[in-house]
Amino acid sequence: MAKVLVFIDNPGAALKKSSLELLTLARSLGEPAVAVNGELTDAVAASLAEYGAAAVLRPSAQDLNDFLVAPKAAFLAAAAENTGAGVVLLDNSPEGKEIAARLAIRLNAGVITDVVSVDADGTAHKSVLAGSYTTACKAKTPVSVLTIKANNVVPEPAAAASAPETVTVEVSAGTVPAARITAREQKAASGRPDLTDARVVVAGGRGMDGDFGPVEELADALGAAVGASRAATDAGWISHDAQVGQTGKTVSPQLYISAGISGAIQQKAGMQTSKVIVAVNKDAESPVFEIADFGIIGDVFEVLPQAAAEIRKRKG
């Protein structure tokens, strides 16, 4: 059976949905092992067993988080060699992609990013050219490194829980040339889900005219994350970490609501793989309607509050 390695970085108190998706996908490709950096709580360990991890690999060094990604790539390379993994799965975040690139150099492996599904034979499917095409590709190297977009796999526990062995992998962060992190600033908690992991995203653009209140109100009614176009973030209406698009974050939620966004190709690149797209724009000629599953031609300041009120009403 093929060996598959999943990388989970700083899982926290409980595994994120995107991590459970990686574990589910790994089981469909072979025997999964998990490389975990950061604290391993009892709840996380129980989830790893529930999702069928055959082994849990931990770095011997405890200071990987004091550096940027180079020591993490070194740890993951050592873990892949330890397990004999033919496939390595990471999340599709900017950091995940950088680790994948550094890992590929160490393992002489092929890299495929922005993956939405993987066949049993290792063929990866991804959307390219701002979502204009869907491609199938497969690395010819003995090891392939794949970064997986969230919300494209339904998390499913294994038929029977495993009893994974814990293996310590020798790695010393201090011996890997890397930039050291000198300070961190805690981001204020919004109470909303993380943008890249959210099942529902409500995004606003230039049409919000500086007022993201209706977007946030609808997002809170749906339990959704808040996103934005580059025009909105550049204008200072919302922080840049909410930007969705070619130069922002890539999201693939079950539902994406676009409010007051024209839908230029740069924005499409970040959200076109969403399962259902609902567009609200008063301009009937907006490009966003070309990819929307449902379109509402109307004023966002009228449509969004009505939608939020109706959702709250139906929730009782």
XYZ file of C-alpha atoms in Angstrom:
316
model
C 0.000 0.000 0.000
C 1.230 3.491 -0.866
C 2.522 5.622 1.983
C 0.995 9.090 2.356
C 2.281 11.796 4.691
C 0.080 14.666 5.918
C 1.625 17.791 7.424
C -0.300 19.548 10.202
C 1.283 22.703 11.562
C 0.309 23.931 15.037
C -3.064 22.157 15.273
C -4.113 23.971 18.443
C -6.723 22.529 20.793
C -8.604 20.672 18.024
C -7.997 19.821 14.380
C -9.397 22.223 11.816
C -11.811 20.927 9.214
C -9.167 21.382 6.515
C -6.837 19.043 8.427
C -9.572 16.408 8.670
C -10.058 16.761 4.910
C -6.344 16.076 4.358
C -6.523 12.951 6.546
C -9.614 11.717 4.702
C -7.957 12.252 1.341
C -4.763 10.563 2.529
C -6.684 7.392 3.445
C -8.126 7.223 -0.070
C -4.596 7.268 -1.497
C -2.876 4.813 0.830
C -1.709 4.405 4.404
C -1.601 7.802 6.121
C 1.031 9.050 8.531
C 0.979 12.525 10.051
C 3.842 14.936 10.702
C 2.768 17.333 13.455
C 4.623 20.485 14.467
C 3.560 22.183 17.676
C 1.662 21.027 20.735
C -0.157 17.695 20.418
C -3.186 17.758 22.721
C -5.147 14.679 23.762
C -8.079 15.840 21.605
C -5.863 16.184 18.527
C -4.244 12.789 19.166
C -7.709 11.214 19.468
C -8.779 12.790 16.160
C -5.666 11.478 14.410
C -6.522 7.977 15.596
C -10.177 8.415 14.635
C -9.157 9.379 11.106
C -6.845 6.403 10.682
C -3.325 7.775 11.100
C -0.872 4.868 11.216
C 1.927 6.952 12.731
C 2.467 10.398 14.215
C 5.851 11.972 13.594
C 7.154 14.727 15.859
C 10.278 16.893 15.495
C 13.065 16.450 18.024
C 13.494 20.237 18.116
C 10.858 22.229 19.961
C 11.743 25.618 18.486
C 10.572 25.308 14.865
C 8.014 28.048 15.440
C 10.810 30.483 16.314
C 11.796 30.541 12.636
C 10.160 30.954 9.253
C 9.400 27.899 7.138
C 12.866 26.457 6.366
C 13.143 24.264 9.522
C 9.573 23.017 9.002
C 10.497 21.925 5.479
C 13.558 20.158 6.886
C 11.393 18.348 9.436
C 8.863 17.329 6.816
C 11.609 16.058 4.492
C 13.023 13.915 7.292
C 9.522 12.651 8.124
C 8.860 11.746 4.476
C 12.122 9.793 4.273
C 11.348 8.080 7.592
C 7.949 6.858 6.385
C 8.895 6.220 2.761
C 5.996 8.421 1.676
C 5.265 8.640 -2.034
C 2.741 11.461 -1.555
C 2.929 14.418 0.830
C -0.199 16.512 1.470
C -0.223 20.061 2.842
C -2.820 22.790 3.113
C -2.995 25.336 0.299
C -2.057 28.364 2.402
C 0.797 30.646 1.332
C 2.992 29.084 4.024
C 1.920 25.598 2.967
C 2.943 26.358 -0.609
C 6.329 27.685 0.465
C 6.992 24.619 2.603
C 5.940 22.446 -0.349
C 8.439 24.195 -2.629
C 11.313 23.847 -0.158
C 10.352 20.238 0.527
C 10.328 19.442 -3.184
C 13.907 20.679 -3.534
C 15.035 18.483 -0.632
C 13.234 15.382 -1.981
C 13.636 16.102 -5.699
C 9.854 15.833 -5.864
C 7.214 17.258 -8.171
C 4.871 19.878 -6.727
C 1.230 20.481 -7.620
C -0.588 23.370 -5.909
C -4.235 24.495 -5.762
C -5.450 20.887 -5.931
C -9.182 20.272 -5.538
C -9.215 16.463 -5.858
C -6.842 13.525 -6.281
C -7.530 10.204 -8.019
C -6.436 6.902 -6.506
C -3.492 6.739 -8.935
C -2.181 10.125 -7.772
C -3.593 12.212 -10.618
C -4.372 15.665 -9.231
C -7.116 17.964 -10.512
C -6.826 21.737 -10.256
C -8.290 24.883 -11.765
C -5.913 27.134 -13.707
C -5.832 30.461 -15.542
C -8.153 32.166 -13.079
C -10.502 29.187 -13.112
C -10.954 29.189 -16.874
C -9.813 25.573 -17.193
C -9.701 22.445 -15.062
C -6.574 20.359 -15.525
C -5.451 16.876 -14.556
C -1.762 16.426 -13.807
C 0.535 13.863 -12.226
C 4.098 14.150 -10.988
C 6.555 11.759 -12.642
C 8.928 11.842 -9.688
C 8.959 9.069 -7.040
C 7.559 11.544 -4.506
C 4.805 14.064 -5.242
C 3.962 17.044 -3.037
C 0.380 18.340 -3.223
C -1.222 21.383 -1.590
C -4.980 20.902 -1.216
C -7.661 23.583 -1.279
C -10.041 23.420 1.671
C -13.725 22.495 1.371
C -13.295 20.028 -1.497
C -13.248 16.805 0.529
C -15.981 15.625 2.907
C -14.243 14.683 6.195
C -14.997 11.075 7.133
C -13.524 9.115 10.054
C -11.929 5.761 9.347
C -14.091 2.642 9.595
C -12.077 1.720 12.681
C -9.851 3.933 14.787
C -6.129 3.301 14.585
C -3.504 3.124 17.317
C -0.756 5.277 15.811
C 2.793 4.953 17.046
C 4.628 8.178 17.849
C 8.004 8.620 16.168
C 10.525 11.354 16.927
C 12.307 12.698 13.867
C 15.727 14.223 14.346
C 15.793 17.835 13.207
C 17.542 20.853 14.670
C 16.091 24.186 13.706
C 19.298 25.991 14.614
C 21.297 24.104 11.978
C 18.935 25.045 9.123
C 19.648 28.465 7.584
C 16.501 30.440 8.258
C 15.114 33.800 9.280
C 14.277 33.955 12.978
C 10.967 35.454 14.097
C 11.671 38.327 16.462
C 8.126 39.318 17.445
C 4.507 38.293 17.040
C 1.318 40.294 17.356
C -1.884 38.436 18.191
C -4.668 39.108 15.722
C -7.905 40.209 17.346
C -10.461 37.400 17.339
C -13.525 38.160 15.225
C -15.581 35.153 16.269
C -15.978 34.238 12.593
C -14.435 31.206 10.885
C -11.076 31.460 9.143
C -11.519 32.735 5.593
C -9.699 29.907 3.809
C -11.471 27.183 5.830
C -14.984 28.644 5.919
C -17.876 26.723 4.364
C -19.656 30.026 3.673
C -18.031 33.324 2.656
C -19.715 36.703 2.208
C -17.467 39.109 0.307
C -17.875 42.800 -0.436
C -16.282 45.014 -3.032
C -16.207 48.534 -4.400
C -20.008 48.597 -4.430
C -20.061 48.638 -0.604
C -18.830 52.245 -0.803
C -16.871 51.948 2.430
C -19.660 50.405 4.528
C -19.091 46.695 5.243
C -21.847 46.621 7.869
C -24.367 44.779 5.638
C -21.709 42.228 4.617
C -20.770 41.539 8.242
C -24.434 41.377 9.288
C -25.211 38.729 6.645
C -22.017 36.837 7.450
C -22.918 36.676 11.135
C -26.418 35.463 10.311
C -24.929 32.648 8.212
C -21.972 31.869 10.490
C -19.757 32.846 7.563
C -16.356 34.412 7.039
C -16.012 37.906 5.595
C -14.019 38.455 2.410
C -13.314 41.418 0.186
C -12.051 42.443 -3.219
C -8.702 44.160 -3.652
C -10.422 47.482 -4.333
C -12.082 47.330 -0.910
C -8.904 46.423 0.956
C -6.784 48.978 -0.913
C -9.344 51.630 0.011
C -8.863 50.753 3.685
C -12.461 49.663 4.237
C -11.342 46.284 5.599
C -8.010 44.676 6.445
C -5.888 43.128 3.698
C -6.102 39.652 5.242
C -9.729 39.553 4.027
C -8.726 39.945 0.375
C -9.881 37.183 -1.973
C -8.359 36.934 -5.421
C -5.254 36.391 -7.490
C -3.165 38.586 -5.179
C -5.091 37.615 -2.049
C -6.439 34.406 -0.565
C -7.943 31.537 -2.516
C -11.191 30.182 -1.092
C -13.353 27.253 -2.098
C -16.434 27.326 0.161
C -19.735 25.543 -0.281
C -21.398 28.975 -0.661
C -19.796 32.231 -1.796
C -21.865 35.415 -1.751
C -20.395 38.242 -3.812
C -21.773 41.669 -2.902
C -20.925 44.742 -4.922
C -17.991 43.040 -6.677
C -17.697 43.356 -10.438
C -16.045 39.959 -10.801
C -12.911 40.902 -12.735
C -10.636 37.985 -13.587
C -8.305 38.700 -10.649
C -11.192 38.215 -8.230
C -12.500 35.129 -10.011
C -9.116 33.476 -9.574
C -9.619 33.395 -5.808
C -13.180 32.054 -5.595
C -14.249 30.393 -8.849
C -14.030 26.861 -7.413
C -16.744 27.682 -4.848
C -19.556 25.133 -5.008
C -22.373 27.711 -5.228
C -21.850 31.375 -6.120
C -24.510 34.005 -5.443
C -23.851 37.464 -6.880
C -25.531 40.707 -5.835
C -24.801 43.720 -8.029
C -26.871 46.564 -9.422
C -24.978 46.402 -12.733
C -26.538 43.660 -14.852
C -23.443 43.635 -17.101
C -20.998 42.775 -14.298
C -18.687 39.855 -15.242
C -19.495 38.136 -11.943
C -22.891 37.084 -13.336
C -21.099 34.962 -15.940
C -19.916 32.535 -13.246
C -22.680 32.968 -10.667
C -25.121 30.141 -10.043
C -27.670 32.688 -8.803
C -27.683 36.398 -9.541
C -29.561 39.274 -7.940
C -29.598 42.574 -9.796
C -30.191 45.055 -7.019
C -28.783 47.430 -4.427
C -26.581 45.584 -1.903
C -27.766 47.951 0.836
C -31.319 46.705 0.296
C -30.689 43.050 -0.577
C -28.185 42.082 2.129
C -30.143 43.388 5.172
C -33.325 41.701 3.873
C -31.451 38.417 3.419
C -29.936 38.643 6.915
C -33.325 39.392 8.468
C -34.968 36.468 6.664
C -32.193 34.064 7.715
C -32.468 35.128 11.363
C -36.235 34.729 11.147
C -35.963 31.203 9.757
C -33.426 30.281 12.425
C -36.152 31.114 14.901
